[in-house]
Amino acid sequence: MSSIIQLLPDHVANQIAAGEVVQRPASVVKELMENSIDAKATDIKLVIKDAGKTLIQVIDNGAGMSVTDARLCFERHATSKIRHAEDLFDLHTKGFRGEALASIAAIAHVELKTKQDQEELGTHIIIEGSKFVSQEVAVLPKGTSFLVKNLFFNIPARRNFLKSDSVEMRHIVDEFQRVALAHPTIYFTLIHNGSEVFNLPASNYRQRIVNILGGKTNEKLVPVTEETEIVKISGFIGKPEFAKKNRGEQFFFVNNRFIKSGYLHHAIMSAYEGLLKEGNQPSYFLYLEVPPHTIDINIHPTKTEIKFDDEQSLYAILRASVKHSLGQFNVAPVLDFERDPNLDTPYDYKDKDSSTPLIQVNANFNPFATETKTKSSGSSVSYASKSNHFPKKESASWESLYVDLKTDTEEVASISFESSAVTGSLFDENEVEKSTTTYQIHKKYIVSSIKSGMLVVDQNKAHQRILYEKFLENITVHSASSQQLLFPLHLYFSTEEIEFIKELQPSLENTGFQFDEIHSDSIQISGIPVNVQESEVSIVLEELISNLQNEIPENSFSLNDGIAKTMAKSLAIKTGTSITVKEQENLVNSLFACKDPNVSPFNKPTFITLSVEDLDKKFAI
């Protein structure tokens, strides 16, 4: 029998490797930007067209490459970072395996322009699907420019699995933000379809966070600092009152590399215990510095997961540091019976010198001078002539103030007033009892009698169905009513969330929202849907962004369906809310007027029925 095992050609092996390294356009962005950082660049520009499907270009002013390096960088496992196996446990750079450029070149059209500072001319290389098309000398500025076009052009199945432009662009923005937050001293620029999305000049960590997430972020941040032999922690956490439903503003950086860690996230949530509402997530931007030999980065293809040598100690230190910062800045409550909070010194004034207050006294002021007031010129003027146009009757003594008071009170006492107390009800009590057909149990279920037995309705799920069909009809028919606000409502969001709201604006306006202005970090709303309270607007929008942020359906109807579901869930009557008999009856009647009253928008039953036979069986002996 002949041998059946054979070596794969290089271009096939590269395409297989690309499946692990390059999952979507955002993967290319991450790899190319990290290469620019390793090249000591101080200015990095990212240019995107059609969410990376047509063009991804990264331009930097880094060290550049020689002619030989420019050619070798596209070979598999060609790297300048690793010499021995031990080097894998002492990494100080981003890329090290030498797979990224080879994988990208295998599934796209790649154009490389690079030049070193000491060289007069640079190198221009064109590769299409791992095949070198041309290599020539060119006049170029210092640095490197990687241009990736037509991603997955030779793997149409992978290209068809890409999501819509809005979803893919959101993943690119996520990768861009992670790299930019880790390196605030580098100037970053992001341009999408000719318009500038981010322009982040070199700054410090706090300013970089504010530049990315919006101007109002600064007041939400609480600094965290701790240094031990195991780890050095720095960064910022968000105040509990600014916590959100989604986890979009949570970042861990280990040695300037973004990571995901459910274990460390649990440490943060433990520190916030008792300070957050149920379901809310705090914001945090934490930078951890650990010795490189105590971590293993090479356990995941995207290098977003890290294995720590001593996770338990790291957990304890991180939790204590966050809890200490919350207490130090008076964010967390303090239990101290001998402490007077009025004597606390604000943190900003702790190290400042106190200034002696200046006291000014008018030596000529006489509080007992009731008849005359001395002017600076020496003349006197009567109070009565200045403050009153009518002569004031002088009282001989304080007893004269109560003269004739007795007769006045007697006259007043003889006058009868109509009582404002409610002595009756709008409906007769017997009539109310007869008309009462619904009852609320545990502020959760509504029970009503029917001919065959008993009906039990879940008030929350039933109201979700009612609101869902109403919102969906308003969006599709464009017939929503809007209540105008007396004063416009200003809400602040991050740049990414603002872009998301712009995409949803037409559908939101069909539900009753009216947007006056949309800025880079805030929106102004002048009208809201009729059944939405002003205090609920920010909650509704945050939950809408949280639920639809990761996957925006390409179908317009599906997007509208998602908006209707999210708004219905946010505005439905919550479990634990007491409602009147009239409201109960109206809820039941509105439910059975729906097109599909049996299930909620999330396919949960809205009601159940118990027949008389079922009840009889419960009491059978």
C-alpha positions as a printed Julia matrix, in Angstrom:
621×3 Matrix{Float64}:
   0.0     0.0    0.0
   1.4     3.4   -0.96
   1.98    6.2    1.57
  -0.92    8.59   2.07
   0.73   11.25   4.25
   2.4    14.13   2.43
   3.62   17.63   3.23
   1.33   20.52   2.47
   2.48   23.21   0.02
   3.52   26.46   1.67
   0.61   28.49   0.31
  -1.89   25.93   1.67
  -0.16   25.85   5.06
  -0.26   29.64   5.18
  -3.99   29.67   4.45
  -4.58   27.18   7.27
  -2.5    29.33   9.64
  -4.45   32.37   8.49
  -7.62   30.72   9.79
  -6.21   30.95  13.33
  -4.47   34.32  13.1
  -6.82   36.26  10.76
 -10.43   35.74  11.74
 -11.76   39.08  10.44
 -10.39   42.5    9.34
  -9.91   43.51  12.98
  -7.31   40.73  13.32
  -5.22   42.3   10.55
  -5.5    45.71  12.21
  -4.26   44.3   15.53
  -1.25   42.52  14.01
  -0.12   45.45  11.86
  -0.49   48.04  14.63
   1.45   45.86  17.06
   4.25   45.52  14.48
   4.4    49.32  14.26
   4.68   49.58  18.03
   7.5    47.01  18.06
   9.24   49.19  15.45
   9.33   52.07  18.01
   6.9    54.22  16.03
   5.62   57.43  17.64
   2.95   58.21  15.02
   0.63   55.49  13.67
  -2.17   56.1   11.17
  -4.84   53.51  10.38
  -6.83   53.92   7.15
  -9.92   51.73   6.58
 -12.31   51.37   3.64
 -15.54   49.37   3.74
 -14.83   48.12   7.27
 -11.52   46.59   6.15
 -12.98   44.38   3.43
 -11.58   46.6    0.67
  -8.59   48.28   2.31
  -6.58   48.22   5.53
  -3.52   50.46   5.65
  -1.21   51.1    8.59
   1.39   53.88   8.21
   4.05   54.49  10.88
   7.3    56.41  11.37
   9.12   53.5   12.99
  12.55   52.03  12.35
  11.68   50.51   8.98
  13.24   47.39   7.41
  16.18   46.6    5.21
  15.76   44.97   1.79
  16.47   41.5    3.19
  14.15   41.92   6.18
  11.36   43.23   3.95
  11.48   40.03   1.94
  11.96   37.64   4.87
   9.14   39.09   7.01
   6.57   37.3    4.83
   8.1    33.87   5.44
   6.49   31.61   8.04
   8.14   31.63  11.48
  10.53   34.38  10.44
  10.94   36.61  13.5
  13.47   38.96  15.06
  12.16   38.4   18.6
  12.99   34.73  19.31
  16.37   32.99  19.26
  15.92   30.23  21.84
  12.94   28.44  23.39
  13.62   30.22  26.69
  12.88   33.55  24.99
   9.18   32.64  24.93
   9.1    33.25  28.69
  10.9    36.59  28.61
   8.94   38.57  26.02
   8.95   42.36  25.88
   7.39   42.78  22.42
   3.95   42.27  20.86
   4.59   39.88  17.99
   7.07   37.04  18.24
   5.86   33.96  16.34
   6.37   35.21  12.79
   2.98   33.99  11.53
   0.98   37.21  11.1
   2.46   38.66   7.89
   2.75   35.25   6.22
  -0.9    34.53   7.02
  -2.1    37.95   5.83
  -0.14   37.68   2.58
  -1.72   34.27   1.91
  -5.3    35.59   1.83
  -5.01   39.16   0.53
  -3.23   41.55  -1.82
  -0.41   43.09   0.22
   1.74   46.09  -0.61
   4.73   46.94   1.6
   6.68   50.19   1.53
   9.51   50.55   4.04
  12.67   52.56   4.55
  15.24   52.84   7.31
  16.36   56.24   8.54
  20.01   55.84   7.53
  19.16   54.6    4.01
  18.55   56.9    1.06
  16.09   54.59  -0.72
  13.43   52.21   0.49
  11.84   48.95  -0.66
   8.48   48.46  -2.39
   7.08   44.89  -2.43
   3.77   43.6   -3.87
   2.4    40.14  -2.91
  -0.84   38.5   -4.02
  -1.88   35.29  -2.27
   1.66   34.4   -1.06
   3.09   35.02  -4.55
   5.69   37.77  -4.96
   4.58   39.99  -7.85
   7.29   42.63  -7.72
  10.09   44.05  -5.61
  11.75   47.35  -6.45
  13.6    50.31  -4.99
  11.57   53.45  -4.26
  11.91   56.91  -2.74
  10.01   56.71   0.54
   9.8    58.51   3.89
  11.18   56.88   7.03
   9.01   54.11   8.43
   6.72   51.42   7.07
   3.42   51.38   5.22
   1.43   48.12   5.04
  -1.48   48.11   2.61
  -3.84   45.1    2.68
  -6.52   44.92  -0.04
  -9.32   42.47  -0.86
  -9.15   40.38   2.29
 -10.07   36.69   1.75
 -10.16   37.2   -2.03
  -9.04   33.61  -2.6
 -11.22   32.1    0.16
 -14.76   33.19  -0.77
 -16.32   30.99   1.91
 -14.48   32.93   4.64
 -15.41   36.24   3.04
 -19.09   35.3    2.98
 -18.98   34.62   6.71
 -17.99   38.22   7.48
 -20.67   40.31   9.13
 -22.08   43.63   7.96
 -19.81   46.67   7.63
 -21.12   48.2   10.86
 -20.33   45.07  12.88
 -16.87   44.57  11.34
 -16.05   48.25  11.84
 -17.05   47.94  15.48
 -14.56   45.12  15.94
 -11.86   47.25  14.27
 -12.63   50.15  16.62
 -12.38   47.76  19.59
  -8.9    46.61  18.54
  -7.84   50.19  17.81
  -8.97   51.36  21.24
  -7.2    48.51  23.02
  -3.89   49.3   21.35
  -4.32   53.06  21.8
  -5.18   52.74  25.51
  -2.1    50.61  26.13
   0.26   53.16  24.53
  -0.8    56.76  25.35
   2.59   58.21  24.35
   1.99   57.28  20.68
  -0.01   59.49  18.32
  -2.86   57.42  16.8
  -5.23   58.33  13.95
  -8.15   56.29  12.55
  -9.76   57.19   9.21
 -12.75   55.27   7.83
 -14.03   55.89   4.3
 -12.32   59.26   4.19
 -13.69   60.59   7.5
 -11.62   60.88  10.67
 -13.01   58.76  13.51
 -10.23   59.17  16.11
  -7.39   61.67  16.44
  -5.46   60.84  19.6
  -2.38   62.97  20.27
   0.34   61.73  22.6
  -0.72   62.18  26.25
  -0.96   60.34  29.57
  -3.2    57.44  30.5
  -6.03   59.54  31.92
  -6.15   61.93  28.97
  -6.07   59.03  26.51
  -9.1    57.46  28.21
 -10.97   60.77  28.07
 -10.06   61.33  24.4
 -11.42   57.93  23.43
 -14.55   57.73  25.58
 -15.6    61.39  25.71
 -15.11   64.5   27.81
 -17.49   63.51  30.63
 -15.43   60.41  31.4
 -12.93   62.4   33.48
 -15.35   62.94  36.36
 -16.16   59.21  36.49
 -12.59   58.0   37.08
 -10.98   57.05  40.39
  -7.2    56.38  40.31
  -5.76   53.06  41.47
  -2.08   52.62  42.41
  -0.34   49.74  44.16
   3.16   48.33  43.95
   4.28   44.99  45.37
   6.93   42.41  44.58
   4.4    40.39  42.58
   2.69   43.1   40.55
   2.59   46.85  40.03
  -0.96   48.12  39.48
  -1.94   51.5   38.05
  -4.9    52.89  36.19
  -8.45   53.97  36.9
 -11.8    52.54  37.95
 -15.25   54.03  37.46
 -17.46   55.35  40.23
 -20.38   53.02  41.08
 -23.05   55.56  40.15
 -21.78   55.57  36.56
 -21.94   51.78  36.11
 -23.63   50.52  32.95
 -25.45   47.4   31.82
 -22.78   46.47  29.27
 -19.12   45.54  29.72
 -17.74   47.77  26.99
 -15.54   49.9   29.25
 -13.54   47.17  30.96
  -9.87   46.84  30.08
  -7.02   44.8   31.56
  -3.49   45.42  30.31
  -0.6    43.19  31.36
   2.81   44.57  30.37
   1.02   46.92  27.91
  -0.84   44.02  26.28
  -4.65   43.82  26.36
  -5.94   40.6   27.91
  -9.25   39.02  28.88
  -9.48   37.38  32.27
 -12.7    36.28  33.96
 -10.69   35.5   37.1
  -9.37   39.06  37.47
 -12.78   40.48  36.52
 -14.26   38.56  39.44
 -11.75   40.28  41.73
 -13.01   43.69  40.55
 -16.66   42.71  41.0
 -15.85   41.44  44.5
 -14.36   44.83  45.4
 -17.55   46.56  44.21
 -19.77   44.25  46.25
 -22.69   46.15  47.71
 -22.04   49.28  45.62
 -23.64   48.31  42.3
 -27.22   47.75  41.21
 -28.06   44.24  40.09
 -26.86   43.63  36.55
 -24.65   46.73  36.36
 -21.0    46.55  35.37
 -18.27   48.96  36.57
 -15.77   50.6   34.25
 -12.08   49.94  34.77
  -8.83   50.63  32.94
  -6.13   48.77  34.86
  -2.48   48.38  33.88
  -0.59   45.5   35.47
   3.18   45.14  35.3
   4.55   41.72  36.19
   7.94   40.05  35.57
   7.84   38.52  32.06
   9.01   35.12  33.32
   5.94   34.8   35.59
   3.42   34.74  32.72
   2.82   32.61  29.63
   1.44   34.58  26.67
   1.64   31.84  24.09
  -1.49   29.89  25.14
  -3.96   31.46  22.68
  -3.6    32.3   18.95
  -4.77   35.9   19.49
  -2.62   36.3   22.63
  -5.53   37.79  24.58
  -5.33   35.18  27.33
  -2.41   34.88  29.73
  -1.45   32.24  32.28
  -0.14   33.64  35.58
   2.15   31.75  37.93
   0.5    33.02  41.12
  -3.11   33.87  40.28
  -4.39   33.75  43.84
  -2.0    36.41  45.14
  -2.72   38.58  42.11
  -6.44   38.23  42.78
  -6.07   39.31  46.41
  -3.81   42.27  45.61
  -6.07   43.51  42.82
  -9.21   43.24  44.93
  -7.61   45.04  47.88
  -6.22   47.82  45.66
  -9.6    48.56  44.08
 -11.38   48.45  47.42
  -8.77   50.78  48.93
  -9.22   53.32  46.13
 -12.99   53.26  46.48
 -12.63   53.97  50.21
  -9.81   56.51  49.87
 -11.85   58.72  47.56
 -15.0    58.39  49.66
 -16.74   56.35  46.98
 -17.43   53.39  49.28
 -19.26   53.89  52.61
 -17.12   53.8   55.75
 -18.31   52.35  59.08
 -16.69   54.34  61.89
 -18.77   55.36  64.93
 -16.16   57.83  66.25
 -15.65   59.56  62.93
 -17.27   62.89  62.13
 -17.69   63.18  58.34
 -17.95   66.96  58.65
 -14.28   67.07  59.65
 -13.03   65.13  56.61
 -10.52   66.95  54.46
 -11.26   66.65  50.74
  -8.63   64.61  48.94
  -7.64   67.48  46.63
  -6.9    69.74  49.64
  -5.13   67.17  51.81
  -1.62   68.48  51.18
  -2.48   72.17  50.68
  -1.85   74.89  53.25
  -4.93   76.45  54.77
  -5.49   80.16  54.27
  -6.61   82.48  57.07
 -10.06   83.94  56.32
 -10.35   87.73  56.14
 -12.91   89.38  58.44
 -14.31   92.81  57.65
 -16.35   94.69  60.26
 -18.32   97.91  59.77
 -17.47   99.94  62.88
 -20.38  102.38  62.28
 -23.05   99.68  62.18
 -25.56   99.91  65.06
 -28.28   97.27  65.09
 -30.29   99.2   67.67
 -30.61  102.36  65.6
 -34.2   102.0   64.37
 -35.04  105.63  63.62
 -32.0   106.97  61.8
 -29.19  105.64  59.64
 -25.84  107.44  59.57
 -24.4   107.99  56.1
 -20.74  108.3   55.28
 -21.24  112.07  54.8
 -22.57  112.5   58.33
 -26.21  113.27  57.45
 -29.05  111.17  58.85
 -32.18  109.89  57.15
 -35.3   108.36  58.67
 -35.97  104.66  58.02
 -39.69  105.27  57.83
 -39.35  107.75  55.01
 -37.14  105.43  52.93
 -38.6   102.02  53.54
 -42.31  102.87  53.83
 -44.65  105.29  52.14
 -47.24  104.9   54.9
 -46.94  106.2   58.48
 -46.33  103.39  60.94
 -48.27  103.34  64.16
 -45.92  103.12  67.09
 -46.66  100.51  69.72
 -46.29  101.5   73.33
 -45.17   98.05  74.34
 -45.19   94.47  73.09
 -48.52   93.85  74.88
 -50.24   96.19  72.4
 -49.53   93.7   69.61
 -52.08   91.33  71.14
 -54.85   93.93  71.67
 -58.19   92.83  70.09
 -56.69   89.41  69.25
 -59.4    87.63  71.24
 -62.28   89.1   69.31
 -60.57   88.33  66.03
 -60.09   84.68  66.89
 -63.7    84.35  68.01
 -64.95   85.73  64.71
 -62.74   83.38  62.79
 -63.91   80.44  64.88
 -67.54   81.17  63.97
 -66.82   80.76  60.24
 -67.33   77.24  58.92
 -65.09   75.85  56.18
 -65.84   73.07  53.72
 -63.87   69.97  54.64
 -61.29   68.81  52.1
 -61.27   65.22  53.37
 -62.6    62.59  51.0
 -65.65   61.0   52.58
 -66.69   58.78  49.7
 -65.39   57.03  46.59
 -66.09   57.41  42.93
 -67.65   53.95  42.77
 -70.0    52.31  45.2
 -68.21   49.77  47.38
 -70.63   46.97  46.54
 -70.32   47.75  42.86
 -66.51   47.61  43.06
 -66.58   44.22  44.72
 -68.96   42.87  42.12
 -66.88   44.24  39.21
 -63.56   43.02  40.59
 -62.58   40.06  38.4
 -58.77   40.19  38.75
 -56.39   39.87  41.69
 -52.64   40.46  41.98
 -50.56   37.81  43.75
 -47.12   38.62  45.19
 -46.96   41.69  42.92
 -46.04   39.34  40.1
 -49.07   37.44  38.79
 -52.6    38.53  37.88
 -55.34   35.97  38.53
 -58.7    36.13  36.81
 -61.63   33.76  36.7
 -62.82   32.33  33.39
 -65.65   29.96  32.48
 -63.46   26.87  32.44
 -61.47   27.72  35.57
 -58.76   30.21  36.37
 -56.31   32.34  34.34
 -52.86   33.26  35.72
 -50.98   36.03  33.86
 -47.32   37.01  34.33
 -47.59   40.8   34.43
 -44.02   41.45  33.25
 -44.06   39.09  30.27
 -47.59   40.12  29.31
 -46.64   43.79  29.3
 -43.56   42.97  27.22
 -45.81   41.44  24.54
 -48.13   44.46  24.56
 -45.32   47.01  24.27
 -43.43   44.91  21.72
 -46.32   44.82  19.26
 -47.02   48.51  19.81
 -43.38   49.55  19.19
 -43.04   47.26  16.18
 -46.19   48.68  14.64
 -45.01   52.25  15.24
 -41.63   51.54  13.63
 -43.0    49.81  10.55
 -46.02   52.1   10.0
 -44.15   55.31  11.05
 -47.07   56.42  13.2
 -45.48   56.82  16.63
 -46.56   59.63  18.95
 -43.95   61.73  20.7
 -44.17   63.83  23.85
 -42.18   67.05  23.71
 -39.87   67.87  26.59
 -40.01   71.3   28.21
 -36.22   71.29  28.45
 -34.09   69.24  26.01
 -32.4    66.21  27.53
 -28.59   66.01  27.23
 -27.01   62.54  27.43
 -23.33   61.68  27.17
 -21.93   58.57  25.46
 -18.6    57.32  24.19
 -17.57   57.91  20.57
 -18.35   54.3   19.69
 -21.82   54.49  21.25
 -22.55   57.76  19.42
 -21.8    56.08  16.09
 -24.12   53.27  17.07
 -26.93   55.73  17.93
 -26.48   57.42  14.54
 -27.11   54.08  12.84
 -30.23   53.49  14.94
 -31.53   57.06  14.66
 -34.15   56.44  11.89
 -35.66   53.48  13.74
 -35.59   55.29  17.1
 -37.35   58.3   15.6
 -40.12   55.99  14.39
 -40.71   54.9   18.0
 -41.16   58.51  19.17
 -37.64   59.8   19.89
 -36.68   63.19  18.49
 -32.99   64.09  18.25
 -32.05   67.76  18.02
 -28.26   67.45  17.95
 -25.76   64.59  17.91
 -22.19   65.52  18.8
 -19.06   63.41  19.11
 -19.7    62.66  22.79
 -23.29   63.73  23.51
 -26.83   63.84  22.13
 -29.71   66.24  22.69
 -33.24   64.81  22.78
 -36.34   67.03  22.55
 -39.01   64.33  22.28
 -39.51   60.85  23.71
 -42.12   58.09  23.21
 -45.4    58.6   25.04
 -45.01   55.67  27.45
 -41.36   56.47  28.33
 -40.47   58.57  31.37
 -37.7    61.16  31.05
 -35.7    59.42  33.78
 -35.84   56.14  31.82
 -34.42   57.47  28.54
 -30.75   56.9   29.38
 -31.51   53.41  30.73
 -33.43   52.46  27.58
 -30.68   53.68  25.26
 -27.91   51.99  27.27
 -29.74   48.67  27.28
 -30.49   49.04  23.57
 -26.82   49.62  22.8
 -25.78   46.77  25.07
 -28.17   44.24  23.49
 -27.6    45.14  19.85
 -23.98   46.29  19.93
 -22.29   43.03  19.03
 -24.61   41.84  16.29
 -26.52   44.32  14.12
 -28.77   42.38  11.71
 -28.37   43.37   8.1
 -32.1    42.99   7.5
 -33.96   46.21   8.3
 -36.93   44.33   9.76
 -34.67   42.31  12.06
 -33.05   45.5   13.33
 -36.44   47.04  14.03
 -37.51   43.82  15.71
 -34.47   43.98  17.99
 -35.19   47.59  18.93
 -38.82   46.79  19.72
 -37.81   43.81  21.88
 -35.21   45.76  23.83
 -37.49   48.73  24.5
 -40.35   46.46  25.52
 -38.11   44.62  27.97
 -36.79   47.88  29.45
 -40.19   49.56  29.87
 -42.4    46.63  30.88
 -43.92   46.51  34.37
 -41.33   44.92  36.62
 -41.96   42.08  39.04
 -42.7    43.56  42.47
 -44.75   46.48  41.13
 -48.22   46.89  42.61
 -50.92   47.81  40.09
 -54.57   48.77  40.61
 -57.58   46.68  39.65
 -58.3    48.88  36.65
 -54.69   48.52  35.47
 -54.9    44.76  35.93
 -58.05   44.52  33.82
 -56.57   46.79  31.17
 -53.4    44.67  31.04
 -55.36   41.43  30.59
 -57.62   42.93  27.93
 -54.67   44.46  26.04
 -52.82   41.14  26.14
 -55.63   39.21  24.46
 -55.99   41.97  21.89
 -52.43   41.21  20.68
 -51.76   39.16  17.57
 -49.82   36.53  19.55
 -50.77   36.76  23.24
 -49.47   33.33  24.18
 -45.74   34.15  24.41
 -43.56   37.13  25.21
 -41.19   38.63  22.59
 -38.55   36.24  23.95
 -40.76   33.13  23.53
 -41.68   32.8   27.21
 -45.32   31.97  28.14
 -47.34   34.99  29.21
 -50.16   33.1   30.94
 -51.37   29.68  32.0
 -54.88   28.32  32.61
 -56.05   26.01  35.37
 -59.34   24.23  34.72
 -61.82   23.32  37.4
 -60.87   19.67  36.9
 -57.23   20.5   37.63
 -58.24   22.21  40.84
 -60.47   19.31  41.81
 -57.55   16.91  41.43
 -55.53   18.99  43.89
 -58.19   18.45  46.54
 -58.91   14.83  45.71
 -58.28   12.32  48.49
